[in-house]
Amino acid sequence: MGEFEMKSIVEELILGKVIRGDWVLLEYDPVYPMEGFAWGILMPALLERGNVVVADFFGVGDLLFRNYLRRVTGEEYSRAVDLFGRIRVFKIGPGMASYGEIVEEITPSYDPGAFLRNYHTIVSRMSRLPMKPDYFVTFGLGHYIHFGRDEALKSLLTAISTIPMEDWVGIHFVNTGVLDGHALSVIEGVTPFVIHLSTEGIRLRKEGGTVDI
């Protein structure tokens, strides 16, 4: 699938369908070259449309970013560094965030109460940013759930049911190889849009909307 076709799919499946308050779950196979999609196609498209805030768990987004940068040179490299410098980053756990500006560093917790406090901190800081965010992107959410198992799922559901993010679109990258079917089903069930990316292409698995009776 060529880059032009991929960009058209992003415009149609993601940017053309979602509204503020929606969640988009971007599931990807472990062998899918996510760095090219995330940093070469999706993130530039989001930044063209508005302001982006990233929550990066364990530096997963940074690892993908550095993998992407190693494959670009010259003017393209300079443009990428300048463009992604506009991103505001919440760094959650160890790892780096060599793109954008770090707003806050947060220690990950699997206790629902502590996670809720961290989540509230992120939402409050996002609301007070001079440039209001249009998109909230997470990297490494699947890794957080994998490491914390049921407690992580409970913490996540407690947070999103208590403090919904209605002022921006949420886009969440999840490596399906790190999650079992049970955990994946839980987060798919509360997400209006589920898109799966693999070497065979991009597939819209779930689209939020009304049900005809």
Coordinates of C-alpha atoms in Angstrom, one line a residue:
M1 CA 0.0 0.0 0.0
G2 CA 1.5 3.3 -1.1
E3 CA 1.9 6.4 1.0
F4 CA -0.7 8.4 -1.0
E5 CA -3.3 5.6 -0.5
M6 CA -2.4 5.3 3.2
K7 CA -3.0 9.1 3.6
S8 CA -6.3 8.8 1.9
I9 CA -7.4 6.0 4.3
V10 CA -6.3 8.1 7.3
E11 CA -8.4 11.0 6.0
E12 CA -11.4 8.7 5.4
L13 CA -11.3 6.3 8.4
I14 CA -9.9 8.5 11.1
L15 CA -10.0 12.2 10.5
G16 CA -13.2 12.1 8.5
K17 CA -15.4 10.2 11.0
V18 CA -14.4 11.2 14.5
I19 CA -15.7 14.1 16.6
R20 CA -14.5 15.6 19.8
G21 CA -15.0 13.1 22.7
D22 CA -14.5 10.1 20.5
W23 CA -11.8 7.4 21.1
V24 CA -10.0 5.7 18.3
L25 CA -8.2 2.4 19.1
L26 CA -5.4 1.8 16.6
E27 CA -4.5 -1.8 17.0
Y28 CA -1.4 -3.0 15.2
D29 CA 0.4 -6.3 14.8
P30 CA 3.8 -6.5 16.4
V31 CA 5.5 -6.8 13.0
Y32 CA 3.7 -3.9 11.4
P33 CA 6.0 -1.0 10.7
M34 CA 4.1 1.4 13.0
E35 CA 6.9 4.0 13.1
G36 CA 6.3 4.9 9.5
F37 CA 2.5 5.1 9.9
A38 CA 2.5 6.9 13.2
W39 CA 5.2 9.5 12.6
G40 CA 5.3 9.6 8.8
I41 CA 1.5 9.8 8.1
L42 CA -0.8 10.1 11.1
M43 CA 1.0 12.6 13.3
P44 CA 1.8 15.1 10.5
A45 CA -1.9 14.9 9.4
L46 CA -3.1 15.6 13.0
L47 CA -0.7 18.6 13.3
E48 CA -1.9 20.0 10.1
R49 CA -5.4 20.1 11.6
G50 CA -4.7 21.2 15.1
N51 CA -2.8 20.8 18.3
V52 CA -1.6 17.5 19.6
V53 CA -0.8 16.2 23.1
V54 CA 0.9 12.8 23.6
A55 CA 0.9 10.6 26.7
D56 CA 3.9 8.3 26.2
F57 CA 3.9 5.2 28.4
F58 CA 7.4 3.8 28.9
G59 CA 8.9 5.7 26.0
V60 CA 7.2 3.5 23.4
G61 CA 6.3 6.5 21.3
D62 CA 9.9 7.8 21.5
L63 CA 11.3 4.5 20.4
L64 CA 9.0 4.5 17.3
F65 CA 9.9 8.2 16.7
R66 CA 13.7 7.4 16.7
N67 CA 13.1 4.4 14.4
Y68 CA 11.3 6.7 12.0
L69 CA 14.0 9.4 12.1
R70 CA 16.7 7.0 11.3
R71 CA 15.0 6.5 7.9
V72 CA 14.7 10.1 6.9
T73 CA 17.5 12.5 5.8
G74 CA 18.2 16.1 4.9
E75 CA 15.3 18.5 4.6
E76 CA 12.8 15.8 5.5
Y77 CA 14.7 15.2 8.8
S78 CA 14.8 18.9 9.6
R79 CA 11.1 19.3 8.8
A80 CA 10.2 16.4 11.0
V81 CA 12.1 17.7 14.0
D82 CA 10.5 21.2 13.6
L83 CA 7.0 19.8 13.1
F84 CA 7.0 17.4 16.0
G85 CA 8.6 20.0 18.3
R86 CA 5.0 21.5 18.5
I87 CA 3.8 18.4 20.4
R88 CA 3.2 18.6 24.1
V89 CA 4.2 15.4 26.0
F90 CA 3.2 13.7 29.2
K91 CA 6.0 11.2 29.9
I92 CA 4.6 8.3 31.9
G93 CA 7.2 6.0 33.4
P94 CA 10.9 5.5 32.3
G95 CA 12.1 6.2 28.8
M96 CA 12.7 9.3 26.8
A97 CA 10.6 11.8 24.8
S98 CA 13.0 13.3 22.2
Y99 CA 10.2 14.9 20.3
G100 CA 8.1 17.8 21.5
E101 CA 8.1 19.5 24.8
I102 CA 7.6 17.6 28.0
V103 CA 4.7 19.1 30.1
E104 CA 5.0 16.7 33.0
E105 CA 6.6 13.4 34.0
I106 CA 4.3 11.0 35.8
T107 CA 5.0 7.8 37.7
P108 CA 2.7 5.0 36.4
S109 CA 0.4 3.4 38.9
Y110 CA -1.8 0.4 38.8
D111 CA -3.9 1.5 41.8
P112 CA -7.3 2.9 40.6
G113 CA -7.1 5.8 43.0
A114 CA -3.6 6.8 42.1
F115 CA -4.2 6.3 38.4
L116 CA -7.3 8.5 38.7
R117 CA -5.3 11.3 40.3
N118 CA -2.7 11.0 37.5
Y119 CA -5.4 11.1 34.9
H120 CA -7.0 14.1 36.5
T121 CA -3.6 15.8 36.4
I122 CA -3.2 15.2 32.7
V123 CA -6.7 16.5 31.9
S124 CA -6.3 19.6 34.1
R125 CA -2.9 20.4 32.5
M126 CA -4.3 19.9 29.0
S127 CA -7.2 22.2 29.7
R128 CA -4.8 25.0 30.9
L129 CA -2.4 24.8 27.9
P130 CA -2.1 28.1 26.0
M131 CA -2.9 26.2 22.7
K132 CA -5.9 24.0 23.5
P133 CA -5.4 20.4 22.2
D134 CA -7.5 19.0 19.4
Y135 CA -6.0 15.5 19.6
F136 CA -4.8 13.4 22.6
V137 CA -2.6 10.5 21.4
T138 CA -1.2 7.7 23.6
F139 CA 1.6 5.3 22.9
G140 CA 2.3 2.2 25.0
L141 CA -1.2 1.9 26.5
G142 CA -1.2 -1.8 25.7
H143 CA 2.1 -2.2 27.5
Y144 CA 0.7 -0.4 30.6
I145 CA -2.3 -2.9 30.6
H146 CA 0.0 -5.9 30.0
F147 CA 2.3 -5.0 33.0
G148 CA -0.6 -4.2 35.3
R149 CA -3.1 -6.9 34.1
D150 CA -6.6 -6.6 35.7
E151 CA -5.6 -3.8 38.0
A152 CA -4.5 -1.7 35.0
L153 CA -7.8 -2.4 33.3
K154 CA -9.7 -1.5 36.4
S155 CA -7.7 1.7 36.8
L156 CA -8.2 2.7 33.1
L157 CA -12.0 2.1 33.2
T158 CA -12.3 4.0 36.5
A159 CA -10.6 7.0 35.1
I160 CA -12.4 7.2 31.7
S161 CA -15.8 6.7 33.3
T162 CA -15.1 9.3 36.0
I163 CA -13.4 12.0 34.0
P164 CA -14.4 11.7 30.3
M165 CA -12.3 13.7 27.8
E166 CA -14.9 15.4 25.8
D167 CA -12.9 18.4 24.4
W168 CA -10.6 16.5 22.1
V169 CA -10.3 13.3 20.0
G170 CA -8.4 10.4 21.7
I171 CA -6.2 8.2 19.4
H172 CA -4.6 5.3 21.2
F173 CA -2.0 3.0 19.7
V174 CA -2.1 -0.6 21.1
N175 CA 0.2 -3.4 20.1
T176 CA -2.1 -6.4 20.1
G177 CA 0.9 -8.8 20.6
V178 CA 1.2 -7.6 24.3
L179 CA -2.5 -8.1 25.2
D180 CA -4.5 -11.2 25.7
G181 CA -8.0 -11.5 24.2
H182 CA -9.7 -10.7 27.5
A183 CA -7.9 -7.4 27.9
L184 CA -8.4 -6.4 24.3
S185 CA -12.1 -7.1 24.5
V186 CA -12.5 -4.9 27.5
I187 CA -11.0 -1.8 25.9
E188 CA -12.6 -2.5 22.5
G189 CA -16.0 -2.7 24.2
V190 CA -15.8 0.9 25.4
T191 CA -14.2 2.4 22.3
P192 CA -16.4 3.7 19.5
F193 CA -13.8 3.3 16.7
V194 CA -11.5 0.3 16.4
I195 CA -9.0 0.1 13.5
H196 CA -6.6 -2.7 12.9
L197 CA -3.3 -2.2 11.0
S198 CA -1.3 -5.2 9.7
T199 CA 1.0 -5.9 6.8
E200 CA -2.2 -7.0 4.9
G201 CA -3.7 -3.5 5.2
I202 CA -5.9 -1.3 7.3
R203 CA -9.3 -2.6 8.5
L204 CA -12.1 -0.7 10.2
R205 CA -13.3 -3.3 12.8
K206 CA -15.8 -1.1 14.7
E207 CA -17.5 2.2 13.9
G208 CA -19.5 4.1 16.5
G209 CA -23.0 5.2 15.6
T210 CA -26.6 4.4 15.9
V211 CA -28.3 1.0 15.6
D212 CA -31.2 0.6 13.3
I213 CA -34.1 -1.4 14.9

